[in-house]
Each structure stands twice: as structure tokens, then as C-alpha cells.
Amino acid sequence: MQRPGPNATMMSGSTTFITCAMMLALFAALSWEAVASKCATYDEPVHALGSWMVLRHSDFRIDAENPPLWQHWAALANGDNALPFNLNDPNFSRILHQDQDLRYAFTAHQLYQSPGVDGEQFVRRSRAMMLPIGVALGAIIALWSWRVAGGIAAIGATALFALDPNFLGHAPLVKNDVSLALAMIWTAMALWLVGQRLTWLRAANLALATAAAITIKFNGLIAPFIVALMLIARALLPIPWTWRQSILKTRLSKLTAAAILLVACTAVCYLTIWACYHFRFDPTAEPDVPLEHTLIYGRAQVQGQRNSPIFLLAEWAGNHRLLPQAFVDGVLYQYVFSYSRHGFLCGEIRDTGWWSFYPLAMLFKTPVTTQIAILLAAATALYLLRRNPPSASTIWLIACLVFPAGAILAISMASNVNVGLRHIFSVYPPIYVAVGITAAKLWPTLSPPRRWILPAFIGLLAAESFSAFPDYIAYFNFASGGSRGGINLLGDSNLDWGQDLPLLAHWQAEHPDRSLTLLYFGTVDPNFFHINTTPDLRQASVLAVSATDLQGISASPPVRRRLAYIRSLQPMQVLGGTIYLYNWTPIQEQAMERAGGT
């Protein structure tokens, strides 16, 4: 392992290791305890069942919209006989027609409505596999910071990650957002190492990191382009590039080395894609049974995407069997369905998104302490760089931290998919590393009394994080009003992802005399938690509404007006920041109907 450079802040390696390990252990404990009180979120049942089908039956139909590298890992905890699955179920065959609603209904039936099946335990076992990925992400943040600037950098960067409520809430979920963040920071660090000195081992590390990114989430397809641009930039830097025992000095020799490395990365990525799909073109173990494109093609035609270069290239690759059909189908699905998607921002609903969505989401959901630390670090870094012009190696480090994160943020801001901060989790780890490094550079200049600023910041961040436990998914910082303020700012996975049915079940158990009507944003069957509801509002004394439904994101205009009326009422209780409970009377029922225009 390469040790920190001569300018790194001195702190013993054992002290740094123990401190960072303790923070990551705290992260794991908090994250697991928090998610243990929550039911499966909206997408988790489909991802858990789809992962199990990929690993145990080599069938990709249920969750073809996601690459399967992470799914193989998520399914490891569920054995071959974890579900009494009927492969001859006609509804299972219909999923090949890309009926998304059917996928969710089929999954709910398999996990929550089948005798002898505990769907929550099935999802929980996959969650147990996902949590180590979050811990590994924190470990890479610590390692990179330490290698650049020593112990203070590692401790500061690790604290920012380990006490971030957003990562605490999402790390164990059966989703690929944290996994992609791990792959992207791994890729960025691998680029930094390759730019320092090119060896076979470092080249292989970069190739594997890039391959991981594109087989975890289709957003990760940006990784090869980032790698290509960064390697070209490294070749153009006016400093030699060490290759094993040789020193590449000319621009041509460095560009040649970059080109060879890119070819190797491309080959590894291509091989990894086929390996993740079991070296088979067909999406199921049954040969010549394809996923049908009727829905995708129809939507692309309506949206004017049918003849776009991306669509035509993916279609050509599939027609010539250059890539697995499920991979091609996933690319087309994401491309077509990202064109228009309901989003909610500050009370406004759109289908085409806002360029400001992700910057505002970061403002609302990043802890205030972290935001202050980032601003102070940015100002300090600019001061230090102006005072001492950076060397070429420092410029390379800055580029590896800034460019990948900046590219992800820029592309996300241009996207119409504005549903969750989780989509830009990859932006945060490089920021944490940069803040840690800056703190370490500043540390030697501080007098002993002023050095309390670092533990003070960590203490304040811990206070913000602990106060939000266990409702980390619904976390909004105190400046945004917490989760109660979040309902006016952001929806979907930023706030309410259907995770709080256990709280509603507990509430009903304490109020058995109250009849309940539930409008629930989720795919878990409330009956699984023995929640008794009536579909007739006229017979209900309590109305429970999920926050995302209450925002009316996907509702028709009349229904949206009814929901706006409900939101104007004072809730008697809010469970977990996501389920709003209202005392309900015939008078309110009549007023709601009038508000809807009926």
C-alpha cells in the first residue's frame, strides 16, 4: 500500500484505521437498525425477486431495466428454495411483454400473498447483502483521503459519509444507487492511481472499476466516456508518465499508452457484460424467447425517439446479437422512459423536469453541517491554490475528484428524471474526499485551540444525524423543515417510498376502534401487516395518506384537487414523516368531493 505523501498530515496509521473503522461500524449499526423498522420500499420487492430469478434461475425478465452485477450479490442470501416459485405461471410469461404494472402485481402476489411466504424476510435477507456495499463505499472514501493527505483527511471524509442520513437510509436497500456510487468513486480513484504511475495491476483495477459501473446501473454507461476523456487529459499533461520501468515523455507515447489502456478497458467491459448475463443472448433459460419491444417501440414512436442515434445503435447491437438482449432492452427502456416522468419540486408537478432539481435536492437533503463544511473547504482550497500554484500532480488529483462528479451532476441536471437525490449519490463521495483533504492541509496551520473545529463539526453532524433516526429515507435538514417540511419540497424516494407500513400497523393496533381508509404509495400488501382498511371513505373515521400520494404527483387533475383539499387539513399525526393521518367526517368527505369538481 502506498503511504501518504510527505506533505500529508501526520497521524499514526493504527489510530486512523481504528477511528475510521469505528465510524463505519457505527454507520452499519445505525443504517441496519433504521431500515429494520421499515418495510420494503416501492421498488425493493421487484428488485429482490428479480435478483433471485437472475441468480437462481438465470432469468432476467422481471428486472431487465437494471444491469445484473449487483443483483447476483443481492440474491446470495436467498437460496434456491427460498420461494415456491411456479415458472409456468401464465402471468410470469406475460412479463416478457414488458408490462411494468404486471411486474409489480406479480411480485406482490409472489412475496406477500402466497401461503407460507414471508416477503419481508425475503427482502431483508437481500438487504443484509447490500449493507456491506455501503461500508465498502465508506472504506474507499477513507482510503483515498488517507493516501493523499493522511489521517486527518481520512477521519474527516469518513465522518461526512458515515453520518450522512441519506446514505444511512439507502445503503441497505435492495437498490443499485449506493452500489453505483461505490463503482464511480472506485473508478475515479483508479484513474488517479493510473495517472500517477501506470502498471498492469493499476490498469486492471481501472478496467474492473469501469466494468462494474456499467453493469450496476445504466447511468453508469457514462463511466467509459469519463475514463476516455480523463486518460486523454492525462496524456496531454506536461509531465512524464511512468509505465512500469519506463518513463513516457512525449505526447505521442503518452497518447499511445492511453489508447492501449482504453482498448483494454473496453475489452474487459464487453466481457463483463456478457459474463453478467451468463454468456447468453436470450433473457431466459428457454432459448429464443425474447423480451418483446412493443411497449418500448410504441412509446419511442410517440415521443419522436424512434430514429435517434442512441435508439438505433442499441437496436442494431441487439439485432446483430452483439450484446445480450436483456442488456439492450434495459438500455432502450431507460432511454425511452427517461424522456417523460412525473416529478415534484416545491409544490410544482412536471413531466419534463427542472435543471435546478438536483442542486435544490442537495440543498434540502444535505445536512447543514456538511454544507457549511463544503463551503469552508471550497473557500480554503481556492485560497491555498491561489497562494501556491498547484503542481501538475495536484491538478490531476483535482481533475479526478471534480470531473467525474461534475459530469454526473451535469447529465442529471439535463435529465427529465427528477425523482430522487439517490440518482446523484455518486456526486457525494468525491466531495467528501476533497473536504477531508482540504481539512488536512489546513490542520498544521491551526493553533491547538482552533483544532477543536474538526471534532466540533463531527459532533454537530452527529447531532443532525442522530436526531433523524430512524427516518433517514424521509430526511430533510432542519433548515428545510425536516420531513414535515419535505412534503412541500420533494416527493417519491426523497421522502415517501412506501416504507412506513409497520408504523401504521402499530398505530392501528393501538386504536382498534377507528375505521381506516388508506391511500398508500407502495407495493407491499398492507394486509401482510394485518392492517384492516375500508375502501369506502364514507365508512372511515380516519384517513391515512402516503405523502407522495398526498402530493398528487401521478394523479389526474380532479384527484389532485381532492388531495389538495386534504393537504389543507391539519393532520392529527404523521407517522415516520410519510403517512399522514386525518380525522375524517362526512362533512370533510363532501368538501373533498366539491373540491374535485364533482
GROMACS .gro file of N, CA and C in nm, residues 125-262:
model
  414
  125ARG      N    1  -3.327  -1.032   0.378
  125ARG     CA    2  -3.202  -1.107   0.355
  125ARG      C    3  -3.120  -1.043   0.244
  126SER      N    4  -3.186  -0.993   0.142
  126SER     CA    5  -3.113  -0.921   0.037
  126SER      C    6  -3.058  -0.789   0.089
  127ARG      N    7  -3.133  -0.725   0.178
  127ARG     CA    8  -3.084  -0.601   0.238
  127ARG      C    9  -2.953  -0.627   0.314
  128ALA      N   10  -2.944  -0.740   0.380
  128ALA     CA   11  -2.823  -0.774   0.454
  128ALA      C   12  -2.702  -0.785   0.362
  129MET      N   13  -2.724  -0.819   0.236
  129MET     CA   14  -2.615  -0.826   0.139
  129MET      C   15  -2.576  -0.686   0.089
  130MET      N   16  -2.672  -0.595   0.087
  130MET     CA   17  -2.645  -0.462   0.032
  130MET      C   18  -2.568  -0.375   0.131
  131LEU      N   19  -2.590  -0.394   0.260
  131LEU     CA   20  -2.525  -0.308   0.359
  131LEU      C   21  -2.372  -0.309   0.349
  132PRO      N   22  -2.306  -0.424   0.330
  132PRO     CA   23  -2.159  -0.420   0.316
  132PRO      C   24  -2.111  -0.336   0.199
  133ILE      N   25  -2.194  -0.320   0.096
  133ILE     CA   26  -2.155  -0.233  -0.016
  133ILE      C   27  -2.144  -0.089   0.033
  134GLY      N   28  -2.237  -0.046   0.119
  134GLY     CA   29  -2.227   0.088   0.176
  134GLY      C   30  -2.103   0.104   0.261
  135VAL      N   31  -2.070   0.002   0.340
  135VAL     CA   32  -1.950   0.007   0.422
  135VAL      C   33  -1.825   0.013   0.333
  136ALA      N   34  -1.826  -0.063   0.224
  136ALA     CA   35  -1.712  -0.060   0.131
  136ALA      C   36  -1.696   0.077   0.068
  137LEU      N   37  -1.807   0.144   0.039
  137LEU     CA   38  -1.800   0.280  -0.014
  137LEU      C   39  -1.730   0.372   0.086
  138GLY      N   40  -1.769   0.362   0.213
  138GLY     CA   41  -1.701   0.443   0.315
  138GLY      C   42  -1.555   0.410   0.326
  139ALA      N   43  -1.519   0.282   0.310
  139ALA     CA   44  -1.378   0.242   0.319
  139ALA      C   45  -1.295   0.302   0.206
  140ILE      N   46  -1.350   0.307   0.086
  140ILE     CA   47  -1.276   0.367  -0.026
  140ILE      C   48  -1.259   0.517  -0.004
  141ILE      N   49  -1.363   0.583   0.048
  141ILE     CA   50  -1.351   0.725   0.080
  141ILE      C   51  -1.238   0.747   0.179
  142ALA      N   52  -1.233   0.663   0.282
  142ALA     CA   53  -1.127   0.676   0.383
  142ALA      C   54  -0.990   0.649   0.323
  143LEU      N   55  -0.979   0.543   0.242
  143LEU     CA   56  -0.850   0.505   0.184
  143LEU      C   57  -0.794   0.612   0.093
  144TRP      N   58  -0.876   0.663   0.004
  144TRP     CA   59  -0.827   0.765  -0.090
  144TRP      C   60  -0.783   0.891  -0.014
  145SER      N   61  -0.865   0.933   0.080
  145SER     CA   62  -0.830   1.053   0.158
  145SER      C   63  -0.698   1.032   0.231
  146TRP      N   64  -0.680   0.914   0.290
  146TRP     CA   65  -0.558   0.885   0.366
  146TRP      C   66  -0.436   0.883   0.276
  147ARG      N   67  -0.449   0.823   0.159
  147ARG     CA   68  -0.334   0.813   0.069
  147ARG      C   69  -0.289   0.950   0.020
  148VAL      N   70  -0.381   1.043   0.011
  148VAL     CA   71  -0.344   1.177  -0.036
  148VAL      C   72  -0.292   1.264   0.077
  149ALA      N   73  -0.361   1.263   0.191
  149ALA     CA   74  -0.329   1.364   0.292
  149ALA      C   75  -0.326   1.311   0.434
  150GLY      N   76  -0.329   1.182   0.456
  150GLY     CA   77  -0.309   1.129   0.590
  150GLY      C   78  -0.434   1.113   0.674
  151GLY      N   79  -0.411   1.095   0.805
  151GLY     CA   80  -0.517   1.056   0.896
  151GLY      C   81  -0.628   1.156   0.913
  152ILE      N   82  -0.595   1.285   0.925
  152ILE     CA   83  -0.699   1.386   0.943
  152ILE      C   84  -0.794   1.386   0.823
  153ALA      N   85  -0.739   1.374   0.703
  153ALA     CA   86  -0.822   1.370   0.583
  153ALA      C   87  -0.915   1.249   0.585
  154ALA      N   88  -0.861   1.133   0.622
  154ALA     CA   89  -0.943   1.011   0.623
  154ALA      C   90  -1.055   1.021   0.726
  155ILE      N   91  -1.024   1.071   0.845
  155ILE     CA   92  -1.124   1.081   0.951
  155ILE      C   93  -1.233   1.182   0.913
  156GLY      N   94  -1.192   1.297   0.860
  156GLY     CA   95  -1.291   1.397   0.821
  156GLY      C   96  -1.381   1.349   0.710
  157ALA      N   97  -1.324   1.288   0.606
  157ALA     CA   98  -1.404   1.240   0.494
  157ALA      C   99  -1.496   1.126   0.536
  158THR      N  100  -1.444   1.035   0.619
  158THR     CA  101  -1.525   0.922   0.663
  158THR      C  102  -1.642   0.968   0.749
  159ALA      N  103  -1.619   1.068   0.833
  159ALA     CA  104  -1.727   1.120   0.917
  159ALA      C  105  -1.839   1.179   0.832
  160LEU      N  106  -1.803   1.253   0.728
  160LEU     CA  107  -1.905   1.311   0.642
  160LEU      C  108  -1.993   1.204   0.579
  161PHE      N  109  -1.931   1.092   0.543
  161PHE     CA  110  -2.009   0.982   0.485
  161PHE      C  111  -2.086   0.905   0.590
  162ALA      N  112  -2.019   0.864   0.696
  162ALA     CA  113  -2.080   0.774   0.794
  162ALA      C  114  -2.196   0.837   0.868
  163LEU      N  115  -2.200   0.970   0.875
  163LEU     CA  116  -2.307   1.039   0.946
  163LEU      C  117  -2.404   1.107   0.851
  164ASP      N  118  -2.400   1.073   0.723
  164ASP     CA  119  -2.492   1.130   0.626
  164ASP      C  120  -2.623   1.054   0.630
  165PRO      N  121  -2.734   1.117   0.669
  165PRO     CA  122  -2.862   1.046   0.679
  165PRO      C  123  -2.907   0.984   0.547
  166ASN      N  124  -2.870   1.043   0.435
  166ASN     CA  125  -2.913   0.990   0.306
  166ASN      C  126  -2.849   0.854   0.278
  167PHE      N  127  -2.720   0.843   0.302
  167PHE     CA  128  -2.654   0.714   0.283
  167PHE      C  129  -2.696   0.615   0.392
  168LEU      N  130  -2.718   0.664   0.513
  168LEU     CA  131  -2.765   0.576   0.620
  168LEU      C  132  -2.901   0.515   0.585
  169GLY      N  133  -2.986   0.592   0.521
  169GLY     CA  134  -3.118   0.543   0.486
  169GLY      C  135  -3.121   0.450   0.368
  170HIS      N  136  -3.030   0.470   0.273
  170HIS     CA  137  -3.037   0.397   0.147
  170HIS      C  138  -2.939   0.282   0.135
  171ALA      N  139  -2.834   0.280   0.217
  171ALA     CA  140  -2.730   0.179   0.200
  171ALA      C  141  -2.782   0.036   0.203
  172PRO      N  142  -2.874  -0.001   0.294
  172PRO     CA  143  -2.917  -0.142   0.296
  172PRO      C  144  -3.028  -0.175   0.198
  173LEU      N  145  -3.082  -0.076   0.131
  173LEU     CA  146  -3.196  -0.102   0.042
  173LEU      C  147  -3.154  -0.186  -0.077
  174VAL      N  148  -3.248  -0.268  -0.125
  174VAL     CA  149  -3.221  -0.352  -0.242
  174VAL      C  150  -3.237  -0.263  -0.365
  175LYS      N  151  -3.143  -0.175  -0.382
  175LYS     CA  152  -3.135  -0.080  -0.493
  175LYS      C  153  -2.989  -0.069  -0.535
  176ASN      N  154  -2.966  -0.008  -0.650
  176ASN     CA  155  -2.831  -0.001  -0.703
  176ASN      C  156  -2.768   0.138  -0.697
  177ASP      N  157  -2.830   0.232  -0.625
  177ASP     CA  158  -2.777   0.369  -0.623
  177ASP      C  159  -2.647   0.379  -0.543
  178VAL      N  160  -2.644   0.318  -0.425
  178VAL     CA  161  -2.521   0.320  -0.345
  178VAL      C  162  -2.414   0.234  -0.411
  179SER      N  163  -2.456   0.125  -0.475
  179SER     CA  164  -2.359   0.040  -0.546
  179SER      C  165  -2.293   0.118  -0.660
  180LEU      N  166  -2.371   0.198  -0.731
  180LEU     CA  167  -2.312   0.278  -0.839
  180LEU      C  168  -2.217   0.382  -0.782
  181ALA      N  169  -2.253   0.443  -0.669
  181ALA     CA  170  -2.163   0.540  -0.606
  181ALA      C  171  -2.030   0.475  -0.572
  182LEU      N  172  -2.035   0.350  -0.525
  182LEU     CA  173  -1.912   0.276  -0.496
  182LEU      C  174  -1.831   0.255  -0.623
  183ALA      N  175  -1.896   0.212  -0.731
  183ALA     CA  176  -1.824   0.187  -0.857
  183ALA      C  177  -1.764   0.315  -0.913
  184MET      N  178  -1.835   0.427  -0.900
  184MET     CA  179  -1.786   0.553  -0.958
  184MET      C  180  -1.668   0.610  -0.879
  185ILE      N  181  -1.672   0.602  -0.745
  185ILE     CA  182  -1.557   0.651  -0.668
  185ILE      C  183  -1.439   0.557  -0.688
  186TRP      N  184  -1.466   0.430  -0.703
  186TRP     CA  185  -1.361   0.333  -0.734
  186TRP      C  186  -1.296   0.369  -0.868
  187THR      N  187  -1.379   0.401  -0.967
  187THR     CA  188  -1.326   0.439  -1.099
  187THR      C  189  -1.242   0.566  -1.090
  188ALA      N  190  -1.291   0.666  -1.015
  188ALA     CA  191  -1.218   0.792  -1.003
  188ALA      C  192  -1.084   0.771  -0.933
  189MET      N  193  -1.082   0.690  -0.827
  189MET     CA  194  -0.956   0.662  -0.758
  189MET      C  195  -0.862   0.582  -0.847
  190ALA      N  196  -0.918   0.487  -0.923
  190ALA     CA  197  -0.836   0.408  -1.015
  190ALA      C  198  -0.772   0.497  -1.121
  191LEU      N  199  -0.846   0.596  -1.170
  191LEU     CA  200  -0.790   0.692  -1.266
  191LEU      C  201  -0.675   0.770  -1.202
  192TRP      N  202  -0.694   0.812  -1.078
  192TRP     CA  203  -0.589   0.888  -1.009
  192TRP      C  204  -0.462   0.804  -0.996
  193LEU      N  205  -0.477   0.677  -0.959
  193LEU     CA  206  -0.361   0.590  -0.943
  193LEU      C  207  -0.291   0.566  -1.077
  194VAL      N  208  -0.370   0.542  -1.181
  194VAL     CA  209  -0.312   0.519  -1.314
  194VAL      C  210  -0.238   0.643  -1.362
  195GLY      N  211  -0.295   0.760  -1.331
  195GLY     CA  212  -0.229   0.885  -1.373
  195GLY      C  213  -0.099   0.910  -1.301
  196GLN      N  214  -0.086   0.856  -1.181
  196GLN     CA  215   0.040   0.868  -1.107
  196GLN      C  216   0.147   0.778  -1.167
  197ARG      N  217   0.109   0.652  -1.185
  197ARG     CA  218   0.203   0.555  -1.238
  197ARG      C  219   0.124   0.441  -1.301
  198LEU      N  220   0.156   0.410  -1.424
  198LEU     CA  221   0.082   0.309  -1.499
  198LEU      C  222   0.150   0.173  -1.483
  199THR      N  223   0.077   0.080  -1.422
  199THR     CA  224   0.125  -0.057  -1.408
  199THR      C  225   0.015  -0.152  -1.454
  200TRP      N  226   0.050  -0.279  -1.472
  200TRP     CA  227  -0.051  -0.377  -1.513
  200TRP      C  228  -0.162  -0.387  -1.407
  201LEU      N  229  -0.122  -0.386  -1.279
  201LEU     CA  230  -0.220  -0.400  -1.172
  201LEU      C  231  -0.315  -0.280  -1.168
  202ARG      N  232  -0.261  -0.161  -1.183
  202ARG     CA  233  -0.345  -0.041  -1.180
  202ARG      C  234  -0.433  -0.033  -1.304
  203ALA      N  235  -0.382  -0.079  -1.416
  203ALA     CA  236  -0.464  -0.082  -1.538
  203ALA      C  237  -0.581  -0.179  -1.522
  204ALA      N  238  -0.553  -0.296  -1.463
  204ALA     CA  239  -0.659  -0.394  -1.440
  204ALA      C  240  -0.762  -0.339  -1.341
  205ASN      N  241  -0.715  -0.268  -1.240
  205ASN     CA  242  -0.804  -0.207  -1.141
  205ASN      C  243  -0.900  -0.109  -1.208
  206LEU      N  244  -0.847  -0.025  -1.297
  206LEU     CA  245  -0.931   0.071  -1.369
  206LEU      C  246  -1.032   0.001  -1.458
  207ALA      N  247  -0.989  -0.102  -1.529
  207ALA     CA  248  -1.079  -0.174  -1.618
  207ALA      C  249  -1.193  -0.240  -1.541
  208LEU      N  250  -1.161  -0.300  -1.427
  208LEU     CA  251  -1.264  -0.366  -1.347
  208LEU      C  252  -1.361  -0.264  -1.287
  209ALA      N  253  -1.309  -0.151  -1.242
  209ALA     CA  254  -1.397  -0.048  -1.186
  209ALA      C  255  -1.494   0.005  -1.292
  210THR      N  256  -1.444   0.029  -1.412
  210THR     CA  257  -1.530   0.078  -1.520
  210THR      C  258  -1.634  -0.026  -1.557
  211ALA      N  259  -1.592  -0.152  -1.563
  211ALA     CA  260  -1.685  -0.260  -1.596
  211ALA      C  261  -1.793  -0.272  -1.489
  212ALA      N  262  -1.756  -0.254  -1.363
  212ALA     CA  263  -1.855  -0.261  -1.255
  212ALA      C  264  -1.959  -0.151  -1.270
  213ALA      N  265  -1.916  -0.030  -1.305
  213ALA     CA  266  -2.009   0.082  -1.317
  213ALA      C  267  -2.116   0.055  -1.423
  214ILE      N  268  -2.077   0.000  -1.538
  214ILE     CA  269  -2.174  -0.017  -1.646
  214ILE      C  270  -2.261  -0.139  -1.627
  215THR      N  271  -2.226  -0.228  -1.534
  215THR     CA  272  -2.308  -0.346  -1.511
  215THR      C  273  -2.383  -0.339  -1.378
  216ILE      N  274  -2.381  -0.222  -1.315
  216ILE     CA  275  -2.459  -0.199  -1.193
  216ILE      C  276  -2.583  -0.116  -1.223
  217LYS      N  277  -2.567  -0.013  -1.304
  217LYS     CA  278  -2.679   0.074  -1.337
  217LYS      C  279  -2.652   0.135  -1.473
  218PHE      N  280  -2.758   0.152  -1.553
  218PHE     CA  281  -2.735   0.202  -1.688
  218PHE      C  282  -2.685   0.347  -1.688
  219ASN      N  283  -2.709   0.421  -1.580
  219ASN     CA  284  -2.646   0.553  -1.568
  219ASN      C  285  -2.494   0.541  -1.567
  220GLY      N  286  -2.444   0.423  -1.527
  220GLY     CA  287  -2.301   0.400  -1.523
  220GLY      C  288  -2.236   0.393  -1.659
  221LEU      N  289  -2.317   0.392  -1.766
  221LEU     CA  290  -2.259   0.393  -1.901
  221LEU      C  291  -2.181   0.520  -1.929
  222ILE      N  292  -2.195   0.619  -1.841
  222ILE     CA  293  -2.114   0.741  -1.855
  222ILE      C  294  -1.969   0.713  -1.816
  223ALA      N  295  -1.944   0.608  -1.739
  223ALA     CA  296  -1.810   0.582  -1.687
  223ALA      C  297  -1.705   0.566  -1.797
  224PRO      N  298  -1.730   0.485  -1.904
  224PRO     CA  299  -1.627   0.473  -2.008
  224PRO      C  300  -1.592   0.605  -2.074
  225PHE      N  301  -1.689   0.693  -2.090
  225PHE     CA  302  -1.661   0.823  -2.151
  225PHE      C  303  -1.578   0.910  -2.056
  226ILE      N  304  -1.607   0.903  -1.927
  226ILE     CA  305  -1.526   0.975  -1.829
  226ILE      C  306  -1.383   0.924  -1.832
  227VAL      N  307  -1.368   0.792  -1.835
  227VAL     CA  308  -1.234   0.732  -1.838
  227VAL      C  309  -1.159   0.775  -1.963
  228ALA      N  310  -1.226   0.773  -2.078
  228ALA     CA  311  -1.160   0.811  -2.203
  228ALA      C  312  -1.111   0.956  -2.198
  229LEU      N  313  -1.197   1.047  -2.157
  229LEU     CA  314  -1.160   1.188  -2.152
  229LEU      C  315  -1.049   1.213  -2.050
  230MET      N  316  -1.056   1.145  -1.937
  230MET     CA  317  -0.956   1.166  -1.833
  230MET      C  318  -0.820   1.112  -1.876
  231LEU      N  319  -0.817   0.998  -1.944
  231LEU     CA  320  -0.690   0.942  -1.990
  231LEU      C  321  -0.627   1.030  -2.098
  232ILE      N  322  -0.711   1.084  -2.184
  232ILE     CA  323  -0.658   1.178  -2.286
  232ILE      C  324  -0.600   1.301  -2.217
  233ALA      N  325  -0.672   1.351  -2.117
  233ALA     CA  326  -0.622   1.468  -2.042
  233ALA      C  327  -0.490   1.437  -1.974
  234ARG      N  328  -0.479   1.316  -1.919
  234ARG     CA  329  -0.352   1.278  -1.853
  234ARG      C  330  -0.238   1.272  -1.953
  235ALA      N  331  -0.266   1.222  -2.072
  235ALA     CA  332  -0.162   1.214  -2.174
  235ALA      C  333  -0.116   1.352  -2.218
  236LEU      N  334  -0.205   1.452  -2.209
  236LEU     CA  335  -0.171   1.587  -2.254
  236LEU      C  336  -0.107   1.671  -2.145
  237LEU      N  337  -0.110   1.621  -2.019
  237LEU     CA  338  -0.044   1.697  -1.913
  237LEU      C  339   0.106   1.706  -1.940
  238PRO      N  340   0.166   1.821  -1.915
  238PRO     CA  341   0.309   1.839  -1.947
  238PRO      C  342   0.402   1.780  -1.844
  239ILE      N  343   0.375   1.657  -1.802
  239ILE     CA  344   0.464   1.587  -1.709
  239ILE      C  345   0.479   1.444  -1.758
  240PRO      N  346   0.593   1.382  -1.731
  240PRO     CA  347   0.615   1.243  -1.775
  240PRO      C  348   0.512   1.149  -1.711
  241TRP      N  349   0.497   1.034  -1.774
  241TRP     CA  350   0.403   0.931  -1.726
  241TRP      C  351   0.483   0.801  -1.716
  242THR      N  352   0.492   0.749  -1.594
  242THR     CA  353   0.571   0.629  -1.571
  242THR      C  354   0.493   0.506  -1.611
  243TRP      N  355   0.556   0.424  -1.696
  243TRP     CA  356   0.496   0.296  -1.734
  243TRP      C  357   0.594   0.186  -1.695
  244ARG      N  358   0.561   0.115  -1.586
  244ARG     CA  359   0.649   0.013  -1.530
  244ARG      C  360   0.787   0.075  -1.503
  245GLN      N  361   0.889   0.034  -1.576
  245GLN     CA  362   1.022   0.088  -1.554
  245GLN      C  363   1.057   0.198  -1.654
  246SER      N  364   0.966   0.227  -1.746
  246SER     CA  365   0.992   0.328  -1.849
  246SER      C  366   0.926   0.460  -1.811
  247ILE      N  367   0.975   0.566  -1.871
  247ILE     CA  368   0.916   0.698  -1.850
  247ILE      C  369   0.872   0.752  -1.986
  248LEU      N  370   0.741   0.774  -1.999
  248LEU     CA  371   0.685   0.825  -2.124
  248LEU      C  372   0.687   0.977  -2.116
  249LYS      N  373   0.764   1.039  -2.206
  249LYS     CA  374   0.781   1.183  -2.201
  249LYS      C  375   0.711   1.256  -2.314
  250THR      N  376   0.705   1.195  -2.433
  250THR     CA  377   0.645   1.264  -2.547
  250THR      C  378   0.494   1.250  -2.544
  251ARG      N  379   0.425   1.346  -2.605
  251ARG     CA  380   0.279   1.342  -2.611
  251ARG      C  381   0.231   1.220  -2.686
  252LEU      N  382   0.302   1.183  -2.794
  252LEU     CA  383   0.261   1.068  -2.874
  252LEU      C  384   0.270   0.939  -2.793
  253SER      N  385   0.378   0.922  -2.720
  253SER     CA  386   0.394   0.799  -2.641
  253SER      C  387   0.287   0.790  -2.532
  254LYS      N  388   0.253   0.903  -2.471
  254LYS     CA  389   0.150   0.902  -2.366
  254LYS      C  390   0.011   0.877  -2.425
  255LEU      N  391  -0.017   0.936  -2.540
  255LEU     CA  392  -0.145   0.911  -2.605
  255LEU      C  393  -0.157   0.765  -2.649
  256THR      N  394  -0.046   0.707  -2.693
  256THR     CA  395  -0.047   0.566  -2.731
  256THR      C  396  -0.078   0.478  -2.611
  257ALA      N  397  -0.015   0.510  -2.498
  257ALA     CA  398  -0.042   0.434  -2.375
  257ALA      C  399  -0.188   0.447  -2.334
  258ALA      N  400  -0.242   0.569  -2.345
  258ALA     CA  401  -0.383   0.591  -2.310
  258ALA      C  402  -0.474   0.511  -2.402
  259ALA      N  403  -0.440   0.508  -2.532
  259ALA     CA  404  -0.523   0.434  -2.627
  259ALA      C  405  -0.522   0.284  -2.598
  260ILE      N  406  -0.404   0.231  -2.567
  260ILE     CA  407  -0.394   0.088  -2.534
  260ILE      C  408  -0.476   0.057  -2.409
  261LEU      N  409  -0.467   0.145  -2.311
  261LEU     CA  410  -0.543   0.124  -2.187
  261LEU      C  411  -0.694   0.130  -2.214
  262LEU      N  412  -0.736   0.220  -2.301
  262LEU     CA  413  -0.878   0.230  -2.335
  262LEU      C  414  -0.927   0.105  -2.405
   0.00000   0.00000   0.00000
